[in-house]
XYZ file of C-alpha atoms in Angstrom:
714
model
C 160.477 86.031 -217.082
C 162.973 85.687 -219.945
C 163.471 87.685 -223.090
C 162.416 84.561 -225.010
C 158.971 84.733 -223.379
C 158.646 88.340 -224.541
C 159.594 87.335 -228.100
C 157.072 84.487 -228.064
C 154.365 86.882 -226.854
C 155.207 89.330 -229.670
C 154.725 86.489 -232.158
C 151.415 85.571 -230.506
C 150.276 89.195 -230.883
C 151.082 88.994 -234.602
C 149.139 85.723 -234.801
C 146.105 87.369 -233.188
C 146.278 90.076 -235.850
C 146.270 87.387 -238.537
C 143.323 85.507 -237.017
C 141.327 88.757 -236.999
C 140.999 88.255 -240.765
C 138.452 85.522 -239.956
C 135.498 87.505 -241.429
C 137.456 87.550 -244.718
C 138.401 83.857 -244.569
C 136.916 81.293 -242.229
C 138.735 80.709 -238.947
C 139.324 77.077 -239.901
C 141.122 78.203 -243.074
C 143.353 80.662 -241.181
C 144.180 78.655 -238.084
C 146.671 76.137 -239.515
C 148.843 78.537 -241.588
C 148.889 81.248 -238.902
C 149.858 78.795 -236.158
C 152.461 77.227 -238.449
C 154.269 80.493 -239.240
C 154.078 81.638 -235.603
C 155.626 78.360 -234.522
C 158.325 78.737 -237.174
C 159.318 82.198 -235.888
C 159.414 81.007 -232.265
C 161.495 77.938 -233.155
C 163.892 80.077 -235.200
C 164.316 82.512 -232.303
C 165.006 79.676 -229.883
C 167.451 77.982 -232.264
C 169.343 81.216 -232.936
C 170.064 82.031 -229.286
C 173.612 80.644 -229.514
C 174.062 81.451 -233.211
C 175.226 84.763 -234.683
C 172.446 87.347 -234.612
C 172.756 87.865 -238.363
C 171.382 84.338 -238.935
C 168.189 84.851 -236.930
C 166.123 86.601 -239.618
C 167.113 84.304 -242.541
C 166.421 81.258 -240.370
C 162.989 82.550 -239.337
C 162.051 83.406 -242.929
C 163.242 80.015 -244.172
C 161.274 78.094 -241.546
C 158.250 80.312 -242.182
C 158.443 79.570 -245.912
C 158.533 75.847 -245.162
C 155.459 76.270 -242.946
C 153.640 78.159 -245.720
C 154.457 75.491 -248.281
C 153.306 72.718 -245.948
C 149.987 74.349 -245.014
C 148.898 76.670 -247.834
C 150.844 75.646 -250.949
C 150.521 71.887 -250.495
C 148.277 71.440 -253.612
C 151.104 72.802 -255.800
C 153.740 70.321 -254.574
C 155.071 67.347 -256.485
C 155.145 64.948 -253.579
C 157.140 66.972 -251.066
C 159.063 69.058 -253.596
C 158.083 72.565 -254.714
C 157.305 73.088 -258.384
C 157.186 76.050 -260.728
C 153.505 76.369 -259.828
C 154.515 76.722 -256.170
C 156.737 79.705 -256.928
C 154.129 81.237 -259.240
C 151.319 80.952 -256.672
C 153.631 82.239 -253.922
C 154.562 85.370 -255.856
C 151.063 85.959 -257.190
C 149.451 85.467 -253.788
C 151.832 87.836 -252.020
C 151.556 90.592 -254.631
C 147.921 90.368 -255.740
C 146.124 88.040 -253.346
C 144.913 90.870 -251.116
C 143.429 92.709 -254.105
C 141.554 89.675 -255.428
C 140.296 89.031 -251.913
C 138.792 92.526 -251.830
C 137.003 91.762 -255.099
C 135.562 88.453 -253.858
C 132.546 87.860 -251.650
C 133.337 86.953 -248.044
C 134.214 84.539 -246.650
C 136.528 84.129 -249.629
C 137.525 80.732 -250.959
C 140.586 79.446 -249.034
C 142.585 79.091 -252.237
C 146.380 79.538 -251.965
C 146.572 82.583 -254.233
C 143.960 84.377 -252.065
C 144.784 83.191 -248.552
C 148.562 83.465 -248.761
C 148.948 87.162 -247.968
C 147.614 86.757 -244.401
C 150.180 84.214 -243.075
C 152.925 86.049 -244.999
C 152.021 89.249 -243.127
C 152.012 87.347 -239.826
C 155.445 85.915 -240.652
C 157.000 89.277 -241.549
C 155.468 91.114 -238.602
C 156.436 88.358 -236.168
C 160.050 88.473 -237.393
C 160.086 92.280 -237.183
C 158.714 92.275 -233.617
C 161.257 89.696 -232.451
C 164.100 91.680 -234.012
C 162.960 94.835 -232.212
C 163.152 93.035 -228.871
C 166.432 91.261 -229.603
C 168.024 94.573 -230.573
C 166.987 96.070 -227.200
C 164.225 98.233 -228.589
C 161.328 99.263 -226.383
C 158.672 96.544 -225.951
C 156.084 99.080 -227.083
C 158.008 99.500 -230.341
C 158.012 95.710 -230.767
C 154.210 95.679 -230.468
C 153.637 98.411 -233.061
C 153.878 96.083 -236.137
C 151.297 93.649 -234.731
C 149.060 96.568 -233.798
C 149.300 97.771 -237.405
C 148.257 94.285 -238.566
C 145.249 94.431 -236.246
C 144.310 97.775 -237.774
C 144.692 96.391 -241.297
C 142.445 93.430 -240.484
C 139.765 95.802 -239.207
C 140.063 97.894 -242.372
C 139.201 94.719 -244.294
C 136.284 93.815 -242.013
C 135.414 94.962 -238.493
C 135.163 92.051 -236.051
C 131.800 91.485 -234.411
C 131.322 91.940 -230.669
C 132.122 88.356 -229.655
C 135.254 88.004 -231.777
C 136.426 91.505 -230.869
C 136.214 90.618 -227.175
C 137.932 87.244 -227.660
C 140.802 88.408 -229.860
C 141.118 91.730 -228.029
C 141.555 89.845 -224.766
C 144.160 87.586 -226.360
C 146.090 90.553 -227.720
C 145.952 92.312 -224.337
C 147.344 89.246 -222.557
C 150.156 88.977 -225.117
C 150.962 92.680 -224.733
C 151.073 92.423 -220.926
C 153.426 89.445 -221.165
C 155.691 91.347 -223.573
C 155.887 94.392 -221.308
C 156.326 92.382 -218.117
C 158.937 90.034 -219.577
C 160.933 92.894 -221.058
C 160.860 94.773 -217.755
C 161.861 91.650 -215.847
C 164.812 91.122 -218.179
C 165.942 94.720 -217.612
C 165.708 94.378 -213.831
C 167.700 91.136 -213.761
C 171.175 92.518 -213.070
C 173.539 90.228 -211.175
C 172.633 87.239 -209.030
C 169.498 87.359 -206.987
C 167.638 84.920 -204.841
C 164.648 82.957 -206.057
C 162.336 84.945 -203.768
C 163.660 88.229 -205.137
C 163.174 87.095 -208.733
C 159.627 86.001 -207.934
C 158.933 89.382 -206.366
C 160.371 91.151 -209.412
C 158.218 89.055 -211.716
C 155.083 89.734 -209.713
C 155.892 93.415 -209.568
C 156.424 93.579 -213.323
C 153.194 91.749 -214.087
C 151.183 93.804 -211.619
C 152.750 97.039 -212.740
C 151.787 96.496 -216.364
C 148.661 94.414 -215.906
C 146.882 96.998 -213.761
C 147.180 99.920 -216.218
C 146.417 97.580 -219.116
C 143.267 96.204 -217.490
C 142.114 99.639 -216.306
C 142.668 101.079 -219.785
C 140.868 98.224 -221.565
C 137.888 98.401 -219.181
C 137.726 102.190 -219.434
C 137.867 102.141 -223.232
C 135.194 99.427 -223.394
C 132.936 101.359 -221.020
C 133.526 104.539 -222.967
C 132.662 102.854 -226.256
C 129.469 101.392 -224.795
C 128.448 104.716 -223.299
C 129.288 106.616 -226.464
C 127.395 104.267 -228.784
C 124.394 104.208 -226.447
C 124.380 107.965 -226.004
C 125.353 109.014 -229.518
C 124.837 106.159 -232.018
C 127.191 106.333 -234.954
C 125.406 107.492 -238.085
C 127.962 106.131 -240.498
C 129.631 102.733 -240.853
C 133.264 102.100 -239.989
C 135.882 102.568 -242.691
C 136.043 99.509 -244.917
C 138.472 98.754 -247.731
C 135.868 96.766 -249.739
C 133.536 99.761 -249.691
C 136.255 101.820 -251.390
C 137.261 99.182 -253.931
C 134.674 98.082 -256.455
C 135.348 94.990 -258.571
C 136.082 95.648 -262.234
C 133.010 95.685 -264.440
C 132.360 92.687 -266.678
C 133.650 93.954 -270.003
C 132.595 91.068 -272.211
C 129.463 91.546 -274.298
C 126.717 89.495 -272.657
C 123.546 88.518 -274.447
C 120.426 89.724 -272.647
C 118.406 86.600 -271.743
C 115.222 88.629 -272.182
C 116.044 89.115 -275.875
C 116.520 85.354 -276.329
C 113.025 84.289 -275.253
C 111.606 84.433 -278.786
C 114.437 82.385 -280.296
C 114.190 79.780 -277.543
C 110.452 79.384 -278.042
C 111.122 78.810 -281.746
C 113.008 75.587 -280.811
C 111.127 74.433 -277.711
C 112.449 70.841 -277.682
C 116.128 71.761 -277.326
C 117.571 70.734 -273.949
C 119.158 73.436 -271.809
C 120.243 71.635 -268.641
C 119.614 68.622 -266.423
C 119.168 68.898 -262.666
C 118.488 66.813 -259.591
C 117.185 68.811 -256.627
C 116.735 68.124 -252.907
C 113.973 70.695 -252.286
C 110.987 72.097 -254.206
C 111.939 74.517 -256.977
C 109.492 76.809 -258.802
C 111.755 78.656 -261.204
C 115.384 78.776 -262.259
C 116.772 82.304 -262.494
C 119.520 83.317 -264.908
C 119.240 87.121 -264.877
C 117.510 89.946 -263.018
C 116.791 93.245 -264.791
C 115.939 96.452 -262.944
C 116.556 99.317 -265.397
C 114.309 100.410 -268.255
C 115.109 103.196 -270.703
C 111.973 102.894 -272.839
C 113.609 100.449 -275.253
C 115.500 97.805 -273.245
C 115.501 96.289 -269.800
C 119.042 95.990 -268.411
C 120.721 95.052 -265.146
C 122.729 97.155 -262.687
C 124.418 94.011 -261.348
C 128.028 94.244 -260.192
C 129.624 90.819 -260.455
C 132.479 89.676 -258.252
C 134.050 86.241 -257.626
C 131.902 84.046 -255.408
C 133.720 83.083 -252.213
C 133.082 80.163 -249.893
C 129.494 81.308 -249.422
C 127.241 84.279 -250.039
C 125.956 86.051 -246.906
C 122.212 85.831 -246.366
C 120.180 88.954 -247.012
C 119.249 90.848 -243.864
C 115.578 90.605 -242.954
C 114.756 87.763 -245.372
C 113.529 84.668 -243.483
C 114.941 81.274 -244.396
C 114.024 77.886 -243.013
C 115.424 74.393 -242.889
C 118.791 73.135 -244.102
C 120.585 74.443 -247.155
C 119.094 72.823 -250.284
C 121.207 71.605 -253.174
C 120.936 70.729 -256.832
C 123.293 68.939 -259.189
C 123.174 70.857 -262.482
C 124.641 69.752 -265.818
C 124.402 72.120 -268.791
C 123.387 70.295 -271.947
C 124.401 73.050 -274.375
C 126.189 76.371 -274.339
C 123.541 78.751 -272.925
C 125.958 81.655 -272.722
C 127.730 82.959 -269.651
C 124.662 82.885 -267.395
C 124.327 79.972 -264.955
C 120.890 78.833 -263.720
C 120.403 79.353 -259.994
C 117.577 79.153 -257.463
C 116.388 82.050 -255.286
C 119.244 83.155 -252.960
C 122.515 81.364 -253.809
C 124.569 80.166 -250.843
C 127.582 78.612 -252.567
C 128.658 76.639 -255.621
C 130.914 73.606 -255.972
C 132.515 72.445 -259.199
C 132.694 75.943 -260.703
C 134.127 79.338 -259.777
C 131.457 81.762 -260.987
C 130.980 85.468 -260.539
C 127.988 86.536 -258.476
C 125.908 89.652 -258.065
C 125.547 89.980 -254.305
C 122.228 91.835 -254.570
C 120.339 89.336 -256.720
C 122.409 86.155 -256.351
C 122.604 85.629 -260.122
C 125.651 83.762 -261.414
C 127.993 84.368 -264.326
C 130.428 81.714 -265.499
C 134.123 82.469 -265.947
C 134.731 79.323 -268.002
C 133.223 77.512 -270.978
C 129.655 76.507 -270.115
C 128.972 73.743 -272.636
C 128.883 70.493 -270.687
C 129.675 72.281 -267.414
C 128.481 70.462 -264.281
C 128.281 72.068 -260.856
C 126.516 71.693 -257.533
C 124.327 74.591 -256.469
C 123.395 75.290 -252.848
C 120.743 77.773 -251.730
C 118.714 78.761 -248.687
C 115.006 78.002 -249.157
C 112.950 81.000 -247.979
C 110.410 80.402 -245.232
C 107.222 82.394 -245.775
C 103.581 81.680 -244.965
C 100.466 83.287 -246.390
C 99.650 85.069 -243.132
C 103.006 86.826 -243.024
C 102.861 87.660 -246.722
C 99.369 89.172 -246.642
C 100.170 91.160 -243.498
C 103.313 92.680 -245.038
C 103.569 95.712 -247.270
C 105.690 96.426 -250.303
C 109.236 97.623 -249.661
C 109.587 100.984 -251.343
C 113.223 101.228 -250.199
C 114.381 98.187 -252.205
C 117.799 98.639 -253.809
C 118.506 99.137 -257.492
C 115.127 100.457 -258.631
C 114.781 103.524 -260.816
C 111.532 105.226 -261.873
C 110.418 104.581 -265.442
C 109.355 108.179 -265.863
C 106.093 109.361 -267.374
C 104.220 106.713 -269.325
C 103.400 107.350 -272.999
C 99.853 108.625 -273.432
C 98.884 105.417 -275.236
C 99.891 103.264 -272.243
C 98.859 105.453 -269.290
C 95.096 104.665 -269.541
C 95.799 100.957 -269.045
C 97.284 101.681 -265.595
C 94.063 103.278 -264.288
C 91.989 100.528 -265.875
C 94.097 97.828 -264.211
C 94.492 99.281 -260.708
C 91.579 101.694 -260.383
C 93.984 104.345 -259.158
C 95.052 102.311 -256.111
C 98.255 103.289 -254.363
C 101.333 101.063 -254.021
C 100.438 98.008 -251.935
C 100.662 94.239 -252.121
C 96.971 94.158 -252.986
C 97.627 96.405 -255.989
C 100.376 94.025 -257.142
C 97.985 91.056 -257.061
C 95.159 93.028 -258.685
C 97.467 93.995 -261.551
C 98.532 90.352 -261.934
C 94.898 89.193 -262.134
C 94.137 91.910 -264.698
C 96.802 90.544 -267.045
C 95.562 86.976 -266.603
C 91.968 87.913 -267.446
C 92.557 90.257 -270.381
C 95.597 88.861 -272.224
C 96.574 85.546 -273.798
C 99.895 83.741 -273.985
C 101.108 83.493 -277.592
C 102.139 80.119 -278.979
C 102.936 78.571 -282.323
C 105.075 80.111 -285.025
C 103.813 83.695 -284.837
C 105.564 84.723 -281.633
C 105.930 88.444 -280.838
C 109.291 89.753 -279.642
C 110.537 92.997 -278.135
C 109.724 94.879 -274.951
C 110.165 98.592 -275.727
C 107.345 101.095 -275.393
C 106.323 100.549 -279.030
C 105.964 96.772 -278.592
C 104.221 97.170 -275.217
C 101.758 99.670 -276.663
C 100.839 97.161 -279.405
C 100.587 94.336 -276.846
C 98.402 96.247 -274.367
C 96.106 98.014 -276.820
C 95.898 95.924 -279.989
C 97.088 92.317 -280.080
C 96.481 91.449 -276.403
C 98.690 88.389 -276.901
C 102.357 87.892 -276.153
C 105.000 85.738 -274.572
C 106.185 86.007 -270.995
C 108.581 88.689 -272.311
C 105.711 91.085 -273.014
C 103.693 90.037 -269.943
C 106.568 90.558 -267.501
C 107.859 93.812 -268.963
C 104.406 95.358 -269.401
C 103.554 94.405 -265.826
C 106.820 95.933 -264.561
C 106.293 99.194 -266.459
C 102.733 99.655 -265.171
C 103.713 98.596 -261.644
C 106.658 101.012 -261.519
C 104.369 103.800 -262.691
C 101.983 102.892 -259.845
C 104.838 103.165 -257.332
C 105.381 99.432 -256.828
C 108.977 98.179 -256.344
C 109.095 95.670 -259.215
C 111.884 94.163 -261.310
C 111.996 91.607 -264.142
C 113.579 88.166 -263.797
C 114.407 85.794 -266.650
C 114.952 82.061 -266.406
C 113.045 78.813 -266.734
C 109.969 77.287 -265.155
C 110.486 74.018 -263.316
C 109.132 71.066 -265.347
C 107.673 67.956 -263.774
C 110.366 65.674 -262.391
C 110.994 62.372 -264.150
C 111.447 59.023 -262.425
C 114.253 59.218 -259.886
C 113.709 62.924 -259.197
C 115.780 64.300 -262.097
C 114.413 67.033 -264.353
C 115.270 68.163 -267.867
C 114.756 71.832 -268.725
C 114.076 72.670 -272.380
C 113.957 75.886 -274.368
C 110.158 75.721 -274.189
C 110.390 76.214 -270.407
C 111.896 79.690 -270.793
C 110.052 82.285 -268.738
C 110.189 85.930 -267.732
C 108.312 87.120 -264.674
C 108.011 90.198 -262.461
C 109.111 90.222 -258.825
C 107.785 92.600 -256.174
C 109.771 93.605 -253.084
C 107.889 92.858 -249.846
C 109.144 94.174 -246.526
C 110.369 91.359 -244.273
C 109.952 88.746 -247.016
C 112.201 89.785 -249.887
C 111.486 89.540 -253.590
C 108.265 87.629 -254.301
C 107.863 86.214 -257.853
C 104.528 86.863 -259.556
C 102.903 85.106 -262.509
C 100.891 87.385 -264.820
C 100.848 84.677 -267.543
C 99.380 82.065 -265.195
C 101.799 79.455 -266.590
C 104.730 79.486 -264.167
C 103.171 76.887 -261.843
C 100.757 75.220 -264.228
C 102.178 71.696 -263.992
C 100.039 69.531 -261.728
C 101.556 67.235 -259.157
C 104.645 69.380 -258.655
C 105.776 70.439 -255.211
C 105.875 74.169 -254.599
C 108.213 76.153 -252.396
C 106.883 77.977 -249.355
C 106.947 81.306 -251.209
C 104.918 79.887 -254.116
C 102.394 78.315 -251.744
C 102.079 81.530 -249.728
C 101.655 83.554 -252.928
C 98.905 81.223 -254.191
C 97.059 81.518 -250.873
C 97.414 85.306 -250.918
C 95.939 85.463 -254.427
C 92.855 83.606 -253.243
C 92.408 85.913 -250.260
C 93.317 89.386 -251.450
C 93.701 91.874 -248.604
C 91.105 94.655 -248.485
C 91.653 97.955 -250.226
C 93.912 100.000 -247.918
C 92.648 103.277 -246.471
C 94.635 105.972 -248.285
C 93.215 108.860 -246.263
C 95.870 110.761 -244.310
C 96.143 109.568 -240.728
C 96.657 111.961 -237.812
C 100.196 112.051 -236.511
C 100.323 110.733 -232.943
C 101.803 113.010 -230.325
C 105.231 112.038 -229.049
C 104.956 110.948 -225.403
C 106.677 113.461 -223.146
C 108.788 110.751 -221.550
C 110.555 110.106 -224.880
C 113.215 112.318 -226.396
C 113.125 113.390 -230.049
C 114.978 110.244 -231.125
C 112.765 107.935 -229.024
C 115.315 107.470 -226.224
C 113.720 107.376 -222.738
C 114.857 110.237 -220.495
C 116.134 107.848 -217.823
C 118.725 106.462 -220.268
C 120.204 109.938 -220.672
C 120.036 110.503 -216.920
C 121.891 107.244 -216.239
C 124.535 107.782 -218.909
C 125.445 111.333 -217.881
C 127.027 110.353 -214.508
C 128.721 107.391 -216.179
C 130.287 109.678 -218.776
C 131.442 112.134 -216.100
C 132.909 109.298 -214.025
C 134.707 107.903 -217.054
C 136.115 111.351 -217.842
C 137.273 111.774 -214.241
C 139.058 108.408 -214.332
C 140.726 108.787 -217.705
C 141.835 112.424 -217.442
C 144.588 112.010 -214.786
C 145.799 108.766 -216.364
C 146.179 110.325 -219.811
C 147.665 113.609 -218.553
C 150.284 111.798 -216.449
C 151.261 109.528 -219.325
C 151.719 112.512 -221.659
C 153.664 114.421 -219.000
C 156.015 111.486 -218.413
C 156.717 111.165 -222.140
C 157.458 114.894 -222.455
C 159.942 114.693 -219.585
C 161.994 112.220 -221.635
C 162.592 114.900 -224.285
C 164.761 118.034 -224.357
C 168.382 118.781 -223.507
C 170.296 116.325 -221.250
C 169.926 118.719 -218.321
C 166.157 118.961 -218.899
C 165.839 115.163 -219.134
C 167.703 114.670 -215.824
C 165.514 117.341 -214.220
C 162.475 115.563 -215.651
C 163.567 112.337 -213.924
C 163.650 114.182 -210.574
C 160.239 115.775 -211.162
C 158.764 112.408 -212.146
C 160.006 110.765 -208.927
C 158.800 113.729 -206.850
C 155.310 113.655 -208.408
C 155.094 109.891 -207.927
C 155.711 110.349 -204.201
C 153.227 113.238 -204.078
C 150.561 110.885 -205.459
C 151.482 108.430 -202.679
C 150.724 111.117 -200.082
C 154.194 112.544 -199.362
C 154.070 116.275 -198.547
C 156.191 118.423 -200.866
C 156.738 122.152 -200.310
C 158.324 124.795 -202.584
C 162.122 124.787 -202.560
C 162.402 121.187 -201.356
C 165.531 119.461 -202.666
C 166.039 115.783 -203.403
C 167.784 115.313 -200.056
C 164.938 117.107 -198.255
C 162.452 114.765 -199.930
C 164.507 111.726 -198.862
C 164.294 112.936 -195.247
C 160.534 113.525 -195.615
C 160.022 110.000 -196.953
C 161.730 108.553 -193.896
C 160.748 105.097 -192.751
C 157.314 105.153 -194.340
C 158.620 103.616 -197.553
C 161.067 100.830 -198.447
C 164.774 101.631 -198.287
C 164.929 101.352 -202.082
C 163.070 104.669 -202.296
C 165.744 106.438 -200.233
C 168.539 104.780 -202.240
C 166.897 105.839 -205.500
C 166.571 109.433 -204.310
C 170.236 109.460 -203.272
C 171.290 108.274 -206.741
C 168.975 110.844 -208.295
C 170.517 113.597 -206.144
C 174.008 112.768 -207.437
C 172.819 112.839 -211.058
C 171.065 116.150 -210.493
C 174.220 117.687 -208.975
C 176.300 116.530 -211.965
C 173.761 117.903 -214.439
C 173.008 121.267 -212.851
C 176.006 122.305 -210.739
C 179.163 120.553 -211.966
C 179.631 122.678 -215.092
C 180.480 119.567 -217.114
C 178.613 118.290 -220.138
C 175.942 115.799 -219.157
C 176.826 112.372 -220.527
C 174.229 109.817 -221.731
C 175.264 107.634 -218.789
C 174.144 110.316 -216.322
C 170.797 110.603 -218.136
C 170.341 106.834 -218.025
C 171.287 106.689 -214.322
C 168.833 109.484 -213.502
C 165.874 107.763 -215.108
C 166.899 104.372 -213.717
C 166.881 105.919 -210.251
C 163.518 107.571 -210.935
C 162.080 104.247 -212.128
C 163.470 102.561 -209.008
C 161.650 105.112 -206.840
C 158.456 104.519 -208.840
C 158.749 100.733 -208.495
C 159.637 100.705 -204.799
C 156.860 103.128 -203.842
C 154.026 101.134 -205.400
C 152.705 99.692 -202.169
C 149.578 97.546 -202.038
C 146.980 97.205 -204.785
C 144.850 99.837 -203.044
C 147.808 102.243 -202.982
C 148.488 101.658 -206.684
C 144.925 102.348 -207.744
C 144.807 105.457 -205.548
C 148.055 106.805 -207.007
C 146.895 106.142 -210.580
C 143.706 108.136 -209.976
C 145.304 110.830 -207.770
C 145.369 114.398 -209.070
C 147.681 115.884 -206.409
C 150.734 115.815 -208.677
C 148.794 117.686 -211.361
C 148.408 120.698 -209.051
C 151.138 123.290 -208.351
C 153.346 122.754 -205.284
C 152.155 125.013 -202.493
C 153.558 125.822 -199.075
């Protein structure tokens, strides 16, 4: 197997490291540029075989740059010629693309200034690995850069089980080829027959494949046993977790404060839309913090990538729905969206990954975009059988209610604890006792002072007062509630298009339900008032749940059930522990001699020249001990050669003879030990190791043998 095959395998290993970024970008976005730069490095290495070595790196970089331009930077070209934009995107993508990718949601958009850093890393690491091999460096050294790239990709995002197995297997195969090809090239000295070359190749592959496979299987088994026995209590290190996107510094108008002004001009158009699925409400902002005066949001906005991951535990059904939205005026930076955003076309907004709300990064007047979302799939039975989710993110207690407001909470809920029934009871209480304000005299504000006047005196208000008063009382009752602001869905015109006006503005509370997500409520009774309009599954399930309120839950303390004796404290059956204990001991017994021998062999390569030559002799001796050869104290190299006798190939005896000469020169000649003697000693030791391998059974037995780890005894 040639040195060229080893170089190609090093490049493949670098390519595997690049493809491991597929959680960050989609695999389809990475495949073409990574394959292109890998091919460029391989072609450059092949073309530079007969050229001066100094030309190899510039040629590889030049061909790699051409591959990058053809696959990633094509939108910046003028025909086939690079432009100033090409150079700008190239520099910006290399220097800052990785940082902007960390700030984006994943998978990120496959835009050149974001994607570029991955194939550039593959190109540089492939060139570096090839140079290490061509300059006669160790094949392990040549694999270090690609291994670093693999580690970097996992710091961005850890691959899931399937991809880890697939790409890990690919990297292992590439590494075995690199090691075997490099060893074969070293052993090819002088002419040899075809059969001998085939035997050398098989020996090289088997010699490196066996330890590689054993190590991979052992590590995999160890990881499975460890995670089953002791589950990790903390997530893996992640770069995105340690890099938060910069906060939005521009002053944004609170949509909740704009409800009064919008209702003053109800006929003004806000946006046009054409939808493919039922829509109940259009959300522009979600507010979850209240300081007694204002409701604000804890949203952290970051660039929206190719799509937004679905929330864990929230059921969705059917295909992704879409809507074509065209803003009729300049409504500010907020963009209308529906439930859980999936992705957006025609705009590059910022998104809050918790709520899915969108923020425009460009002028919004006249902006048109296509919105895609995942319709939730919920039925009334599931909703009524679920409980509120007290662990919902981003909720803070409102503190103690003012004495003027606190009595309304007991009147509304009757002192009931936090439950879905309490949420519906509180909603019905608002509908029965308060009226929606209309006309010119429209109240505004949502601080404690305005809510006190609304609840105790006027008993009339807009959705601003209804939603915020509901949220304050619900939070005080222990319900996980937040406030959303947006627009109700008007009746569709002919052709399915709708026009949303200022008069459709609406604020509403949302309650977190375990296994369902955030369920919108309607204390005003006006959010779904239009007849003949299709409702989403959540709206239908909520309407059915209102009509059939669950019974008052039993709040009496329940006895704690005894833990069955067959379960451990963490719920793990005893037989799992009993089965894993022997597996762990077996794994330890297998790995210990392998690791100790590898460390011992590396240490014998260090020290003075005399110590290194002596280490070569000890390594050959211990190899033969593991193969069953008897060694006694005081035995010399020549004595060991006699002991080996005819039980091993003649190459073992020849290697020991060469090793004996090197040992005599190092220990008894009185001359300085030259590097050539050191090299000859370890070459002879390696020859003994190679020739004494034997059958596959012998190799496995010698790998697991512990005889050479024990002192030599008579």
